[in-house]
Short mmCIF file of C-alpha atoms in Angstrom, two decimals:
data_model
loop_
_atom_site.label_atom_id
_atom_site.label_comp_id
_atom_site.label_asym_id
_atom_site.label_seq_id
_atom_site.Cartn_x
_atom_site.Cartn_y
_atom_site.Cartn_z
CA MET P 649 31.52 -4.07 11.21
CA THR P 650 32.68 -1.58 8.60
CA ARG P 651 30.12 0.87 7.27
CA GLN P 652 29.44 0.61 3.56
CA LYS P 653 27.70 2.80 1.01
CA LEU P 654 23.93 2.96 1.18
CA PRO P 655 22.54 1.77 -2.19
CA ILE P 656 20.53 4.94 -2.79
CA GLY P 657 20.70 6.15 -6.39
CA PHE P 658 22.41 3.00 -7.67
CA GLN P 659 20.34 1.72 -10.57
CA THR P 660 21.90 -1.69 -11.26
CA PHE P 661 23.10 -4.78 -9.44
CA ALA P 662 26.52 -4.31 -11.04
CA ASP P 663 26.87 -0.75 -9.69
CA LEU P 664 25.75 -1.83 -6.27
CA ARG P 665 28.29 -4.67 -6.08
CA GLN P 666 31.18 -2.84 -7.70
CA GLU P 667 30.73 0.18 -5.43
CA LYS P 668 30.67 -2.14 -2.39
CA CYS P 669 27.24 -1.07 -1.19
CA TYR P 670 25.24 -2.89 1.42
CA TYR P 671 23.48 -5.84 -0.25
CA VAL P 672 20.97 -8.25 1.24
CA ASP P 673 21.69 -11.59 -0.41
CA LYS P 674 18.55 -12.88 -2.15
CA THR P 675 20.33 -15.45 -4.30
CA SER P 676 19.23 -18.49 -2.29
CA ARG P 677 15.62 -17.71 -3.23
CA ILE P 678 16.65 -16.93 -6.80
CA GLU P 679 18.40 -20.30 -7.07
CA GLN P 680 15.29 -22.03 -5.77
CA LEU P 681 13.18 -20.30 -8.43
CA VAL P 682 15.47 -21.28 -11.28
CA ARG P 683 15.77 -24.89 -10.14
CA LYS P 684 12.03 -25.42 -9.68
CA GLY P 685 10.40 -23.77 -12.70
CA ARG P 686 10.53 -21.56 -15.77
CA TYR P 687 7.65 -19.05 -15.77
CA TYR P 688 7.07 -16.72 -12.84
CA PHE P 689 5.13 -13.64 -11.79
CA LEU P 690 5.69 -11.45 -8.72
CA SER P 691 3.55 -8.58 -7.48
CA ARG P 692 4.97 -6.10 -4.98
CA PRO P 693 4.26 -2.42 -4.21
CA ARG P 694 6.42 0.29 -5.74
CA ARG P 695 9.94 0.88 -4.43
CA PHE P 696 10.20 -2.67 -3.11
CA GLY P 697 13.25 -3.79 -5.11
CA LYS P 698 11.57 -5.56 -8.04
CA SER P 699 13.86 -3.93 -10.61
CA LEU P 700 16.97 -4.90 -8.63
CA LEU P 701 15.69 -8.49 -8.50
CA LEU P 702 15.35 -8.57 -12.30
CA ASP P 703 18.76 -6.99 -12.72
CA THR P 704 20.26 -9.68 -10.48
CA LEU P 705 18.61 -12.37 -12.62
CA GLN P 706 20.00 -10.79 -15.77
CA GLU P 707 23.57 -10.67 -14.45
CA LEU P 708 23.23 -14.26 -13.23
CA PHE P 709 22.05 -15.71 -16.54
CA GLU P 710 24.58 -13.68 -18.49
CA GLY P 711 27.29 -15.29 -16.37
CA ASN P 712 28.88 -12.24 -14.71
CA GLU P 713 30.50 -14.36 -12.02
CA SER P 714 32.61 -11.65 -10.40
CA LEU P 715 29.46 -9.84 -9.19
CA PHE P 716 28.38 -12.89 -7.20
CA GLN P 717 31.57 -13.53 -5.27
CA GLY P 718 30.69 -14.20 -1.65
CA LEU P 719 26.97 -14.68 -2.30
CA HIS P 720 25.02 -17.86 -1.63
CA ILE P 721 24.64 -18.86 -5.25
CA HIS P 722 28.26 -18.46 -6.30
CA GLU P 723 29.47 -21.97 -5.48
CA SER P 724 26.45 -23.83 -6.88
CA TRP P 725 25.87 -21.96 -10.18
CA ASP P 726 27.28 -23.31 -13.46
CA TRP P 727 29.18 -20.27 -14.71
CA SER P 728 30.16 -22.01 -17.94
CA VAL P 729 26.58 -21.78 -19.25
CA ASN P 730 25.32 -18.32 -20.26
CA HIS P 731 21.97 -17.32 -21.72
CA PRO P 732 20.95 -14.31 -23.81
CA VAL P 733 18.51 -12.00 -22.02
CA VAL P 734 15.62 -9.96 -23.39
CA ARG P 735 14.53 -7.42 -20.83
CA LEU P 736 11.59 -5.05 -21.16
CA SER P 737 10.77 -2.29 -18.71
CA PHE P 738 7.58 -0.24 -19.00
CA ASP P 739 8.64 2.56 -16.68
CA GLY P 740 7.74 5.48 -18.94
CA LYS P 741 4.46 7.30 -19.51
CA TYR P 742 1.78 5.58 -21.56
CA ALA P 743 -1.26 7.54 -22.66
CA CYS P 744 -2.28 5.26 -25.55
CA PRO P 745 -1.42 1.95 -27.29
CA GLU P 746 0.93 3.75 -29.68
CA ASP P 747 3.11 4.75 -26.70
CA VAL P 748 3.27 1.11 -25.62
CA GLU P 749 4.18 -0.03 -29.12
CA ARG P 750 6.93 2.57 -29.56
CA SER P 751 8.47 1.79 -26.18
CA ALA P 752 8.49 -1.98 -26.68
CA LEU P 753 9.83 -1.81 -30.24
CA LYS P 754 12.58 0.62 -29.27
CA GLN P 755 13.76 -1.55 -26.37
CA LEU P 756 13.72 -4.69 -28.50
CA GLU P 757 15.55 -2.94 -31.34
CA ILE P 758 18.41 -1.95 -29.01
CA ILE P 759 18.83 -5.60 -27.97
CA GLY P 760 18.55 -6.83 -31.56
CA ARG P 761 21.21 -4.52 -32.93
CA ARG P 762 23.78 -6.01 -30.56
CA VAL P 763 23.33 -9.35 -32.30
CA GLY P 764 22.89 -8.01 -35.86
CA LEU P 765 19.10 -8.17 -36.17
CA ASP P 766 17.65 -5.02 -37.70
CA VAL P 767 14.00 -3.99 -37.69
CA SER P 768 12.34 -4.53 -41.05
CA PRO P 769 9.96 -1.87 -42.39
CA GLY P 770 6.49 -2.47 -41.05
CA ASP P 771 7.61 -4.71 -38.21
CA SER P 772 5.50 -4.49 -35.07
CA SER P 773 6.92 -5.11 -31.62
CA GLN P 774 5.25 -8.51 -31.70
CA ASP P 775 6.80 -9.43 -35.05
CA TYR P 776 10.21 -8.25 -33.96
CA LEU P 777 10.06 -10.02 -30.57
CA LEU P 778 9.24 -13.29 -32.32
CA ASP P 779 12.19 -12.85 -34.70
CA LEU P 780 14.48 -11.78 -31.86
CA LEU P 781 13.77 -14.81 -29.66
CA ASN P 782 14.31 -17.14 -32.60
CA HIS P 783 17.49 -15.32 -33.70
CA LEU P 784 19.06 -15.22 -30.21
CA HIS P 785 18.38 -18.90 -29.66
CA HIS P 786 19.96 -19.98 -32.92
CA VAL P 787 22.92 -17.58 -32.86
CA THR P 788 23.98 -18.40 -29.29
CA GLY P 789 22.73 -21.98 -29.11
CA ARG P 790 21.11 -21.12 -25.79
CA GLN P 791 17.48 -20.51 -24.93
CA VAL P 792 16.53 -16.95 -24.05
CA VAL P 793 15.71 -15.49 -20.62
CA VAL P 794 12.83 -12.99 -20.75
CA LEU P 795 12.45 -10.42 -17.98
CA VAL P 796 9.58 -7.91 -17.85
CA ASP P 797 9.55 -5.06 -15.33
CA GLU P 798 6.48 -2.92 -14.53
CA TYR P 799 4.41 -5.04 -16.88
CA ASP P 800 1.21 -3.28 -15.80
CA LYS P 801 2.25 0.39 -15.77
CA PRO P 802 0.81 1.21 -19.23
CA ILE P 803 -2.58 0.12 -17.83
CA LEU P 804 -2.29 1.81 -14.46
CA ASP P 805 -1.23 5.09 -16.12
CA VAL P 806 -4.72 5.37 -17.66
CA ILE P 807 -6.75 3.29 -15.20
CA ASP P 808 -9.31 6.09 -14.81
CA ASN P 809 -10.05 5.84 -18.55
CA LYS P 810 -11.46 2.33 -19.06
CA GLN P 811 -11.44 2.50 -22.85
CA MET P 812 -7.78 3.52 -23.03
CA ALA P 813 -6.76 1.14 -20.25
CA THR P 814 -8.36 -1.71 -22.19
CA ALA P 815 -6.58 -0.66 -25.38
CA ASN P 816 -3.21 -0.55 -23.61
CA ARG P 817 -3.93 -3.91 -22.01
CA ASP P 818 -4.64 -5.48 -25.39
CA GLN P 819 -1.46 -3.98 -26.84
CA LEU P 820 0.58 -5.47 -24.00
CA GLY P 821 -1.30 -8.75 -24.31
CA GLY P 822 -0.09 -9.22 -27.85
CA ILE P 823 3.51 -8.91 -26.68
CA TYR P 824 3.02 -11.32 -23.78
CA GLY P 825 1.28 -13.75 -26.11
CA ILE P 826 4.45 -13.97 -28.21
CA ILE P 827 6.44 -14.95 -25.12
CA LYS P 828 4.03 -17.76 -24.34
CA GLY P 829 4.00 -18.93 -27.95
CA SER P 830 7.80 -19.10 -28.16
CA ALA P 831 8.34 -21.79 -25.51
CA GLU P 832 10.96 -23.63 -27.57
CA HIS P 833 13.16 -20.53 -27.50
CA VAL P 834 12.65 -19.60 -23.84
CA ARG P 835 14.66 -20.83 -20.83
CA PHE P 836 13.16 -18.65 -18.09
CA VAL P 837 10.53 -15.89 -17.74
CA PHE P 838 10.06 -13.52 -14.82
CA VAL P 839 7.41 -10.78 -14.84
CA THR P 840 6.98 -8.16 -12.13
CA GLY P 841 4.54 -5.36 -11.41
CA VAL P 842 2.31 -3.85 -8.76
CA SER P 843 -1.08 -5.24 -9.72
CA MET P 844 -2.29 -8.80 -10.21
CA PHE P 845 -4.43 -8.69 -13.31
CA SER P 846 -6.74 -11.66 -13.58
CA LYS P 847 -5.90 -14.51 -15.92
CA VAL P 848 -9.06 -13.86 -17.89
CA SER P 849 -7.83 -10.39 -18.81
CA LEU P 850 -4.17 -9.55 -19.32
CA PHE P 851 -2.77 -12.93 -18.33
CA SER P 852 -4.96 -14.80 -20.75
CA TYR P 853 -2.08 -14.01 -23.11
CA LEU P 854 0.54 -15.45 -20.73
CA ASN P 855 -1.42 -17.77 -18.49
CA ASN P 856 1.37 -20.23 -17.78
CA LEU P 857 3.02 -17.96 -15.20
CA THR P 858 3.38 -19.27 -11.65
CA ASP P 859 2.32 -16.48 -9.31
CA ILE P 860 4.71 -16.44 -6.34
CA SER P 861 3.31 -13.24 -4.81
CA LEU P 862 1.76 -15.11 -1.88
CA LYS P 863 4.05 -18.12 -1.77
CA PRO P 864 5.57 -18.29 1.74
CA ASP P 865 8.92 -19.49 0.34
CA TYR P 866 9.29 -16.22 -1.57
CA ALA P 867 7.69 -13.81 0.91
CA THR P 868 11.04 -12.08 1.54
CA ILE P 869 12.47 -12.22 -1.99
CA CYS P 870 12.02 -8.43 -2.07
CA GLY P 871 12.37 -6.18 0.96
CA TYR P 872 14.31 -6.41 4.21
CA THR P 873 13.64 -8.45 7.34
CA ASP P 874 14.48 -7.78 10.99
CA HIS P 875 17.40 -10.17 10.61
CA ASP P 876 18.70 -8.18 7.63
CA LEU P 877 18.66 -4.96 9.65
CA GLU P 878 20.46 -6.58 12.57
CA SER P 879 23.11 -8.29 10.44
CA VAL P 880 23.70 -6.61 7.07
CA PHE P 881 22.86 -3.09 8.28
CA ALA P 882 24.16 -3.41 11.83
CA PRO P 883 26.56 -0.43 11.50
CA GLU P 884 23.66 1.85 10.54
CA MET P 885 21.49 0.86 13.49
CA GLU P 886 23.56 2.69 16.08
CA GLY P 887 21.63 5.55 17.63
CA LEU P 888 18.25 4.49 16.22
CA ASP P 889 15.41 3.16 18.36
CA ARG P 890 14.86 -0.46 17.28
CA GLU P 891 11.21 -0.57 18.33
CA GLU P 892 10.49 2.75 16.66
CA ILE P 893 11.89 1.41 13.38
CA ARG P 894 9.51 -1.55 13.65
CA ARG P 895 6.54 0.66 14.51
CA TRP P 896 7.16 3.04 11.66
CA TYR P 897 8.17 0.72 8.85
CA ASN P 898 7.82 -3.02 9.56
CA GLY P 899 4.68 -5.02 8.85
CA TYR P 900 4.36 -6.06 5.19
CA HIS P 901 3.32 -9.68 5.13
CA TRP P 902 2.99 -12.07 2.20
CA LEU P 903 2.29 -15.22 4.23
CA GLY P 904 5.90 -16.05 5.06
CA GLU P 905 7.24 -16.48 8.57
CA GLU P 906 8.69 -12.97 8.66
CA LYS P 907 7.33 -9.50 8.10
CA VAL P 908 9.12 -7.22 5.68
CA TYR P 909 10.31 -3.62 5.47
CA ASN P 910 10.15 -1.54 2.31
CA PRO P 911 13.84 -0.99 1.35
CA TRP P 912 13.19 2.62 0.34
CA ASP P 913 12.06 3.49 3.86
CA ILE P 914 15.00 1.81 5.56
CA LEU P 915 17.69 3.21 3.27
CA ASN P 916 16.32 6.74 3.58
CA LEU P 917 16.00 6.37 7.34
CA PHE P 918 19.66 5.38 7.56
CA ASP P 919 20.62 8.26 5.27
CA SER P 920 18.57 11.02 6.93
CA ARG P 921 18.42 9.56 10.48
CA GLU P 922 14.84 10.86 10.48
CA PHE P 923 11.60 8.96 10.99
CA ALA P 924 9.43 10.21 8.15
CA PRO P 925 7.06 8.80 5.50
CA HIS P 926 9.87 8.25 2.99
CA TRP P 927 8.00 5.68 0.86
CA PHE P 928 4.64 7.41 1.00
CA ARG P 929 6.17 10.65 -0.28
CA THR P 930 7.26 8.98 -3.53
CA GLY P 931 3.73 8.73 -4.87
CA SER P 932 0.31 10.20 -4.14
CA PRO P 933 -2.59 7.69 -4.12
CA THR P 934 -5.05 10.19 -5.59
CA PHE P 935 -6.77 7.46 -7.59
CA LEU P 936 -7.30 5.53 -4.36
CA TYR P 937 -9.10 8.48 -2.78
CA LYS P 938 -11.21 8.88 -5.89
CA VAL P 939 -12.30 5.24 -5.68
CA MET P 940 -13.10 5.68 -1.98
CA MET P 941 -15.37 8.58 -2.88
CA GLU P 942 -17.04 6.74 -5.76
CA GLN P 943 -17.63 3.58 -3.73
CA ARG P 944 -18.53 5.54 -0.55
CA ILE P 945 -15.99 3.72 1.61
CA ASN P 946 -15.76 4.88 5.19
CA PRO P 947 -12.12 5.60 6.19
CA MET P 948 -12.60 3.66 9.43
CA ALA P 949 -13.42 0.56 7.39
CA LEU P 950 -9.77 0.24 6.35
CA ARG P 951 -8.87 -1.32 9.72
CA ASN P 952 -9.22 -5.11 10.09
CA ARG P 953 -10.82 -5.42 6.68
CA ALA P 954 -12.04 -8.89 5.67
CA ALA P 955 -11.39 -10.12 2.12
CA ILE P 956 -11.35 -13.42 0.29
CA GLU P 957 -8.26 -14.58 -1.59
CA ALA P 958 -9.89 -14.52 -5.03
CA VAL P 959 -10.71 -10.82 -4.57
CA ILE P 960 -7.37 -9.44 -3.42
CA THR P 961 -5.30 -11.45 -5.91
CA THR P 962 -7.06 -10.19 -9.04
CA PHE P 963 -7.43 -6.80 -10.65
CA ASN P 964 -9.92 -6.00 -13.40
CA ILE P 965 -10.20 -2.82 -15.42
CA ASP P 966 -13.98 -3.10 -15.72
CA ASP P 967 -14.60 -3.69 -12.03
CA ILE P 968 -11.90 -2.25 -9.77
CA ASN P 969 -12.07 -3.95 -6.40
CA PHE P 970 -11.08 -1.63 -3.59
CA ASP P 971 -9.53 -4.37 -1.44
CA ALA P 972 -7.35 -5.52 -4.33
CA LEU P 973 -6.29 -1.95 -5.02
CA LEU P 974 -5.33 -1.30 -1.38
CA PHE P 975 -3.51 -4.60 -0.91
CA GLN P 976 -1.58 -4.71 -4.15
CA ALA P 977 -0.51 -1.07 -3.94
CA GLY P 978 0.88 -1.62 -0.42
CA TYR P 979 -1.58 0.42 1.64
CA LEU P 980 -2.93 -2.67 3.40
CA THR P 981 -1.27 -5.97 4.16
CA ILE P 982 -2.33 -9.41 5.38
CA THR P 983 -2.53 -9.72 9.15
CA ALA P 984 -4.44 -13.03 9.42
CA LYS P 985 -5.40 -15.99 7.25
CA ASP P 986 -8.35 -18.37 7.64
CA SER P 987 -8.41 -21.41 5.35
CA THR P 988 -11.35 -23.19 6.98
CA GLY P 989 -14.25 -23.91 4.69
CA PHE P 990 -14.39 -23.59 0.94
CA ARG P 991 -12.60 -20.23 0.58
CA THR P 992 -9.42 -18.72 1.96
CA ARG P 993 -10.14 -15.51 3.83
CA TYR P 994 -7.71 -12.81 4.90
CA THR P 995 -7.79 -9.95 7.37
CA LEU P 996 -6.19 -6.79 5.97
CA ASP P 997 -4.86 -3.85 7.95
CA TYR P 998 -2.31 -1.07 7.66
CA PRO P 999 1.22 -2.51 7.53
CA ASN P 1000 2.74 0.15 9.78
CA LEU P 1001 2.52 3.63 11.25
CA GLU P 1002 3.90 5.34 8.16
CA VAL P 1003 1.09 4.13 5.91
CA ARG P 1004 -1.66 4.48 8.50
CA GLN P 1005 -0.85 8.06 9.40
CA SER P 1006 0.11 9.26 5.91
CA LEU P 1007 -2.91 7.75 4.21
CA LYS P 1008 -5.24 9.36 6.74
CA ASP P 1009 -3.57 12.77 6.53
CA GLU P 1010 -3.49 12.81 2.74
CA LEU P 1011 -7.12 11.71 2.59
CA LEU P 1012 -8.12 14.68 4.77
CA VAL P 1013 -6.16 17.04 2.54
CA TYR P 1014 -7.73 15.51 -0.58
CA LEU P 1015 -11.25 15.90 0.84
CA SER P 1016 -10.90 19.32 2.36
CA GLU P 1017 -11.79 22.59 0.73
CA GLU P 1018 -9.30 24.28 3.09
CA LYS P 1019 -6.29 22.14 2.30
CA SER P 1020 -3.78 24.33 4.09
CA GLN P 1021 -5.76 24.34 7.34
CA VAL P 1022 -7.22 20.87 7.71
CA LEU P 1023 -4.14 19.21 9.24
CA GLU P 1024 -3.49 22.17 11.54
CA LEU P 1025 -7.06 21.94 12.83
CA SER P 1026 -6.70 18.17 13.20
CA ASP P 1027 -3.51 18.57 15.25
CA SER P 1028 -5.11 21.16 17.51
CA LEU P 1029 -8.05 18.97 18.52
CA ILE P 1030 -6.05 16.52 20.64
CA GLY P 1031 -4.37 19.34 22.54
CA LEU P 1032 -7.69 20.99 23.28
CA LEU P 1033 -9.12 17.71 24.57
CA LEU P 1034 -6.19 17.22 26.93
CA MET P 1035 -6.56 20.78 28.21
CA GLN P 1036 -10.29 20.09 28.69
CA ASP P 1037 -11.07 23.17 26.64
CA PHE P 1038 -14.25 21.71 25.23
CA GLU P 1039 -15.58 25.04 23.99
CA GLN P 1040 -12.57 25.59 21.75
CA PHE P 1041 -12.60 21.90 20.83
CA THR P 1042 -16.18 22.31 19.54
CA SER P 1043 -15.27 25.46 17.62
CA HIS P 1044 -12.23 23.84 15.98
CA LEU P 1045 -14.19 20.70 15.17
CA ARG P 1046 -16.88 22.76 13.45
CA SER P 1047 -14.21 24.44 11.35
CA PHE P 1048 -12.62 21.09 10.58
CA LEU P 1049 -15.88 19.47 9.45
CA ALA P 1050 -17.15 22.48 7.55
CA GLY P 1051 -14.95 21.89 4.51
CA LEU P 1052 -15.48 18.13 4.23
CA PRO P 1053 -18.01 16.61 1.79
CA TYR P 1054 -20.78 15.09 3.90
CA GLN P 1055 -22.44 14.00 0.62
CA TRP P 1056 -19.86 11.22 0.48
CA GLN P 1057 -22.12 9.04 2.57
CA GLY P 1058 -24.86 9.14 -0.06
CA GLU P 1059 -28.03 7.64 1.40
CA ARG P 1060 -29.72 10.08 3.77
CA SER P 1061 -30.26 7.96 6.83
CA PRO P 1062 -29.30 8.73 10.43
CA ALA P 1063 -26.99 5.71 10.52
CA ARG P 1064 -25.17 6.87 7.38
CA TYR P 1065 -24.64 10.39 8.66
CA GLU P 1066 -23.58 9.22 12.11
CA ALA P 1067 -21.02 6.90 10.47
CA TRP P 1068 -19.68 9.78 8.40
CA TYR P 1069 -19.26 12.13 11.37
CA GLU P 1070 -17.71 9.35 13.41
CA ALA P 1071 -15.29 8.57 10.57
CA MET P 1072 -14.20 12.19 10.22
CA LEU P 1073 -13.72 12.61 13.96
CA TYR P 1074 -11.69 9.41 14.01
CA ALA P 1075 -9.54 10.70 11.14
CA ALA P 1076 -9.01 14.01 12.92
CA LEU P 1077 -8.03 12.49 16.27
CA ASP P 1078 -6.08 9.42 15.10
CA THR P 1079 -2.43 10.28 15.71
CA PRO P 1080 0.56 8.04 16.54
CA LYS P 1081 0.38 8.54 20.31
CA VAL P 1082 -3.40 8.30 20.63
CA GLU P 1083 -5.30 5.06 21.15
CA ILE P 1084 -8.80 5.10 19.68
CA ARG P 1085 -11.29 2.28 20.19
CA LEU P 1086 -14.40 2.23 18.04
CA GLU P 1087 -17.69 0.58 18.90
CA GLU P 1088 -16.17 -0.46 22.24
CA SER P 1089 -18.38 -3.17 23.76
CA SER P 1090 -19.61 -3.38 27.33
CA SER P 1091 -22.10 -5.74 28.96
CA ARG P 1092 -24.97 -3.36 28.10
CA GLY P 1093 -24.04 -1.93 24.72
CA ARG P 1094 -21.29 -0.27 22.70
CA ALA P 1095 -19.70 3.15 23.08
CA ASP P 1096 -19.30 4.93 19.77
CA MET P 1097 -15.69 5.91 20.48
CA VAL P 1098 -13.20 5.77 23.36
CA LEU P 1099 -10.00 7.81 23.22
CA LEU P 1100 -7.05 7.11 25.52
CA HIS P 1101 -4.23 9.64 25.67
CA GLY P 1102 -2.17 11.71 28.08
CA GLY P 1103 -3.32 9.77 31.12
CA LYS P 1104 -6.98 10.58 30.40
CA VAL P 1105 -9.98 8.67 29.08
CA PHE P 1106 -12.65 10.23 26.83
CA VAL P 1107 -15.85 8.26 26.12
CA PHE P 1108 -17.87 9.58 23.15
CA GLU P 1109 -21.49 9.02 22.19
CA PHE P 1110 -22.95 10.54 19.02
CA LYS P 1111 -26.57 11.48 18.35
CA MET P 1112 -28.20 12.57 15.12
CA VAL P 1113 -30.83 15.33 15.35
CA GLU P 1114 -33.82 15.67 13.05
CA LEU P 1115 -34.30 19.34 12.10
CA SER P 1116 -36.65 20.92 9.62
CA ALA P 1117 -35.17 23.04 6.84
CA ASP P 1118 -36.55 26.23 8.39
CA ALA P 1119 -35.46 25.51 11.98
CA THR P 1120 -34.42 28.63 13.86
CA SER P 1121 -31.09 28.94 15.65
CA GLU P 1122 -32.95 28.67 18.96
CA GLU P 1123 -34.60 25.42 17.86
CA ARG P 1124 -31.26 24.07 16.68
CA GLU P 1125 -29.63 24.92 20.00
CA MET P 1126 -32.46 23.40 22.00
CA LYS P 1127 -32.48 20.17 20.00
CA GLY P 1128 -28.72 19.90 20.24
CA GLU P 1129 -28.70 20.38 24.01
CA GLU P 1130 -31.43 17.75 24.42
CA ALA P 1131 -29.47 15.27 22.28
CA VAL P 1132 -26.17 15.62 24.15
CA LYS P 1133 -27.95 15.11 27.48
CA VAL P 1134 -29.43 11.90 26.10
CA ALA P 1135 -25.98 10.81 24.86
CA ILE P 1136 -24.31 11.35 28.23
CA GLY P 1137 -27.21 9.67 29.99
CA GLN P 1138 -26.80 6.67 27.72
CA ILE P 1139 -23.09 6.41 28.56
CA ARG P 1140 -23.94 6.43 32.29
CA ASP P 1141 -26.96 4.13 32.10
CA ARG P 1142 -25.13 1.53 30.02
CA CYS P 1143 -21.91 1.81 32.03
CA TYR P 1144 -19.69 2.31 28.98
CA MET P 1145 -16.99 3.81 31.18
CA ASP P 1146 -16.86 1.15 33.89
CA LYS P 1147 -14.21 -1.02 32.20
CA TYR P 1148 -11.79 1.94 32.32
CA ARG P 1149 -12.17 2.80 35.99
CA ARG P 1150 -9.37 0.44 36.94
CA ARG P 1151 -6.96 2.74 35.09
CA GLN P 1152 -7.57 5.33 37.82
CA GLU P 1153 -7.23 8.14 35.30
CA PRO P 1154 -9.38 11.24 34.82
CA MET P 1155 -12.37 10.28 32.68
CA PHE P 1156 -14.76 12.42 30.66
CA LEU P 1157 -18.08 11.56 29.09
CA ILE P 1158 -18.68 13.45 25.86
CA GLY P 1159 -22.02 13.72 24.13
CA MET P 1160 -22.05 15.11 20.59
CA ALA P 1161 -25.11 16.05 18.56
CA PHE P 1162 -25.06 16.38 14.75
CA ASP P 1163 -27.55 17.68 12.21
CA ARG P 1164 -28.36 14.73 9.95
CA SER P 1165 -29.16 17.09 7.07
CA GLY P 1166 -25.51 18.06 6.85
CA LYS P 1167 -26.46 21.74 6.94
CA GLY P 1168 -25.59 24.46 9.40
CA GLU P 1169 -23.09 24.19 12.23
CA LYS P 1170 -21.42 20.83 12.75
CA PRO P 1171 -21.62 19.61 15.47
CA LEU P 1172 -24.82 21.19 16.77
CA ALA P 1173 -23.75 20.75 20.35
CA LEU P 1174 -21.12 19.11 22.53
CA LYS P 1175 -21.15 18.54 26.25
CA ALA P 1176 -18.43 16.98 28.37
CA VAL P 1177 -18.72 16.01 32.02
CA PRO P 1178 -16.38 14.17 34.40
CA ALA P 1179 -17.27 10.54 34.92
#
């Protein structure tokens, strides 16, 4: 196969086709949409190809046949029937409702001028949109196609300011209400964005949209599949490890038969020939970390997270649900579905290595007071474990934990503090080549953490120590030593390590003692012994 241009930097479907770039044909799904209905909504994370999908729809309805030569839809589409298109894109910056109004009116005015409809003094975007839909319908004799890209960005731009987010939502709602109220002028509507605002908030203004975000038939309408990589992009695959591509980037799942890759990752991989967090680098989820802090969410709780359908498919300004935020923004994806009983339940997990590792690293940097050192310390811990340099491991771990906000866990109970320390140790040690098992069960209990790496097994048990505020260093040391002995004894007595003996690998039992007050050296003590 002949190598073609990678569609990086091409903004439109026309450019992509005319420049003979690689293109994954989505027109069979587009044809199905157009044949079956009129009003649609699709949620996908950023950089997933939503804008290209809308651009393809625009070129299709405007009848630009030459762009579709060789594609699935070419032979079945009636190219003699064209429709006018009104397309809005809210991809700017929106600090207030006035920004929303100016952007919408300006975009509509540009479309209107092409057909001789000027803005009258005092016209709002809603007034002008109503006039424009009516005018286009009557001038062309064809109903209008309405396409809205990044419908939710004016809200997400100010999501940490509820009053302003609500004001922007209401401003957008007025515009979307005009679309719903102009059904006689409208042939087809397609709205895209990242979030799924509930129908009682933003979509109360446009509540006749069919949400295809979790419809299996449209699971791959954006993004690339394994088949796409092996067929369309076959010339680019040479020299790249197929399984490594899957591990790094595959895994997004919207209930279809196939998992999906983010196009941005794949195109940049082919361009740079480097496995790197290409998608993650295009936006920092600072707001996500802020919500984690506010809602006191343990980082370990992001794995195999249970959620009901009604929760992850809605988004409310007044009550931001963390599961919905993670899922809709692309940081978690669906790994299992259970439809037994009254409600549909999903299991959520990281889609791939890129997101898992990047989210963890960026969270540590966000939390740490020593931002330049936290990842270096994290990287050093695994090496020190493998070298069995437990003294240096303890020293580095103390430095690592010292700059992290133990107050995150809120309630001052031993269980809370143990969970926090366990979460931070997990975050520090969780790297692509390390296997970590949490709360690993045996016949007589559960080990707090088991780490498998480099042909060695490390079994951890954590203990929280009660210390008075005026405890001396000698008392702290004594209490710590007592606690780690108890921890190692517990591992032995409850046979936490027995299930790993068949691996015939060196095994170490590690007891760690922490001060539940969050003060002083962390950890208090660490002891490691061969199994």
